[in-house]
Tab-separated table of C-alpha atoms in Angstrom:
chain	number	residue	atom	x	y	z
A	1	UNK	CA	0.000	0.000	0.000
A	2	UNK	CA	1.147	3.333	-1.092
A	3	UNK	CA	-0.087	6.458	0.549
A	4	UNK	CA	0.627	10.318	0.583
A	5	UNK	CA	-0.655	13.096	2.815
A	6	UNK	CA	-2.279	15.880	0.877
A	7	UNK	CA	-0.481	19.070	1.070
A	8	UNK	CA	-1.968	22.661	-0.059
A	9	UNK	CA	-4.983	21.974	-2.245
A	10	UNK	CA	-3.324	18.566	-2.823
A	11	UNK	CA	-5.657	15.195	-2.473
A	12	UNK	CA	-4.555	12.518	-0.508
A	13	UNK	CA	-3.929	9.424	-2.629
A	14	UNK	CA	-3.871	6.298	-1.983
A	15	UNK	CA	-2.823	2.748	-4.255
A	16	UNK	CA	-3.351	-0.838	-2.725
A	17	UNK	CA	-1.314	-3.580	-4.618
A	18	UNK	CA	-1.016	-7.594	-4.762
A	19	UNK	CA	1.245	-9.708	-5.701
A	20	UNK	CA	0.211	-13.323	-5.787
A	21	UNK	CA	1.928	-16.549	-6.513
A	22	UNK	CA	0.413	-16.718	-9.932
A	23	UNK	CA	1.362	-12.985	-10.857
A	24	UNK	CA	4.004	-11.437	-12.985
A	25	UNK	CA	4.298	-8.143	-11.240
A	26	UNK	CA	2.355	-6.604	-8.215
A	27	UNK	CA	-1.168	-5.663	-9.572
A	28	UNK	CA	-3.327	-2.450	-8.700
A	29	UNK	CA	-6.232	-3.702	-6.195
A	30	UNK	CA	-7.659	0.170	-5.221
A	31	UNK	CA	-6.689	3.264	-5.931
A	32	UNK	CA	-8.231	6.462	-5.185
A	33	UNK	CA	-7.668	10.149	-4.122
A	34	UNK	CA	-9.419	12.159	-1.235
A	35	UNK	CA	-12.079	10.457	0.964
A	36	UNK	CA	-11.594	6.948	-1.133
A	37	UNK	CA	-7.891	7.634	-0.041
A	38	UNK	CA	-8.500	7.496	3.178
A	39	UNK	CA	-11.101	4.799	3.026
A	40	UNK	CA	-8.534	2.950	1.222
A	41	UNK	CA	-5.873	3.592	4.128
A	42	UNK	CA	-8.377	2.799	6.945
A	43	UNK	CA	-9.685	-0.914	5.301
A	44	UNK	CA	-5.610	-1.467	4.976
A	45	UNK	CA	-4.885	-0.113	8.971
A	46	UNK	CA	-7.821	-1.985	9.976
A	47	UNK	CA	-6.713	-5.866	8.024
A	48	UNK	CA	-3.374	-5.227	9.134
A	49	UNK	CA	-1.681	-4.766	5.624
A	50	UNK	CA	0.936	-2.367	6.474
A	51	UNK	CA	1.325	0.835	4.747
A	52	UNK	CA	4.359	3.200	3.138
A	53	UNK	CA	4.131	6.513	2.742
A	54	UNK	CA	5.652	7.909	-0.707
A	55	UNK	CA	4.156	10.821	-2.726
A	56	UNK	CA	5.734	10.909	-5.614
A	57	UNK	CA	5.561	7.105	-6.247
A	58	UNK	CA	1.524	7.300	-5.152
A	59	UNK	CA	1.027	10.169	-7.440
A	60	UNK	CA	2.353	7.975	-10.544
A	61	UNK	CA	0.860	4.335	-9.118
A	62	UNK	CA	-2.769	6.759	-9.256
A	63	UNK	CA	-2.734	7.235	-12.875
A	64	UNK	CA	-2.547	3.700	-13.655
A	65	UNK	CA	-5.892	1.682	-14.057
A	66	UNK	CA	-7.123	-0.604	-11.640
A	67	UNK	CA	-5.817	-4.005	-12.253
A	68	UNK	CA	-2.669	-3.129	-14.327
A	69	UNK	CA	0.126	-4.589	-13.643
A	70	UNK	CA	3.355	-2.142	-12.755
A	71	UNK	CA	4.954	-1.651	-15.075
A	72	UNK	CA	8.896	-2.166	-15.938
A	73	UNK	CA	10.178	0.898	-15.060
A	74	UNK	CA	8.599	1.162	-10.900
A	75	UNK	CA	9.949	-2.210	-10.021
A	76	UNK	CA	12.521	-1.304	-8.402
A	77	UNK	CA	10.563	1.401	-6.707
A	78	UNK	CA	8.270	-1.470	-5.570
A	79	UNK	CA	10.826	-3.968	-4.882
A	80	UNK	CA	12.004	-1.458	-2.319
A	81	UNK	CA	8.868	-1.414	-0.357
A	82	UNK	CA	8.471	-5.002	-0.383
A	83	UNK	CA	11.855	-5.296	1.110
A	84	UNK	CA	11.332	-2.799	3.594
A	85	UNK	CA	8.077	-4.644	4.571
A	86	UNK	CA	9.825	-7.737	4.758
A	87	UNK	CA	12.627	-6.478	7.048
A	88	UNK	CA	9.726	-4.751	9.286
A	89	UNK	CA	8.123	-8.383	9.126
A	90	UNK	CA	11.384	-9.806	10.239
A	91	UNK	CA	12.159	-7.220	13.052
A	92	UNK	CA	8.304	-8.195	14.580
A	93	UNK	CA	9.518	-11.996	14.494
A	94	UNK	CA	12.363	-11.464	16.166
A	95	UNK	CA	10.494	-9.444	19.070
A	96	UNK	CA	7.907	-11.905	19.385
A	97	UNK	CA	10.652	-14.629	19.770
A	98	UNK	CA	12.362	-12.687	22.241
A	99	UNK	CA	8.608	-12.124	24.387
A	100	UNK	CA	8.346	-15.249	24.345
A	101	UNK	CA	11.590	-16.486	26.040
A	102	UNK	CA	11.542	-13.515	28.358
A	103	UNK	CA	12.900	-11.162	26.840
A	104	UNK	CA	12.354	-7.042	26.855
A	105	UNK	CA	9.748	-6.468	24.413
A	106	UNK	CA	11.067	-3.575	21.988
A	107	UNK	CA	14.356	-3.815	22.178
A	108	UNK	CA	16.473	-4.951	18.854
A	109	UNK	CA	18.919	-7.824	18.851
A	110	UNK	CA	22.050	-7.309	16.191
């Protein structure tokens, strides 16, 4: 999920993507600007898909049509996310793990 704070007489937007097993690239599942933005944002808060922030890369994922794969040229934009994601994923493993045998919740192991 892409998202972007509205600034001076700017919308909010707002781009949901999947990428399944059977996909190619990461497809556009919503998209909107303004209160469908923020609908968009609160459905994604609220099912626990985690959300990045990125204004520039929302205001180009917004003109493409529901559906559409990305194309070419953002993967590496997108790849980034998914990484970050992933290492936010890993980071919430690792806490858990640590919880669990006692250890101080919030604190990061190297």
């Amino acid at each position: 999920m892409s998202r972007s704070e509205g600034t001076r007489g700017a919308a909010k937007k707002a781009v949901a993507l999947q990428y399944g097993p059977n996909d190619t690239a990461p497809v556009i599942v919503a998209s909107g600007m303004g209160y469908l933005a923020e609908k968009i944002v609160e459905t994604a808060a609220d099912n626990g898909v985690p959300i990045y922030e990125d204004n520039s890369l929302s205001t180009i994922l917004t003109q493409l049509q529901l559906g559409q794969e990305i194309p070419p040229s953002l993967y590496q934009a997108i790849v980034e996310i998914y990484v970050y994601f992933l290492h936010f994923d890993a980071a919430g493993r690792a806490a858990e793990t640590e919880e669990g045998a006692g250890g101080p919740r919030g604190e990061e192991t190297t």
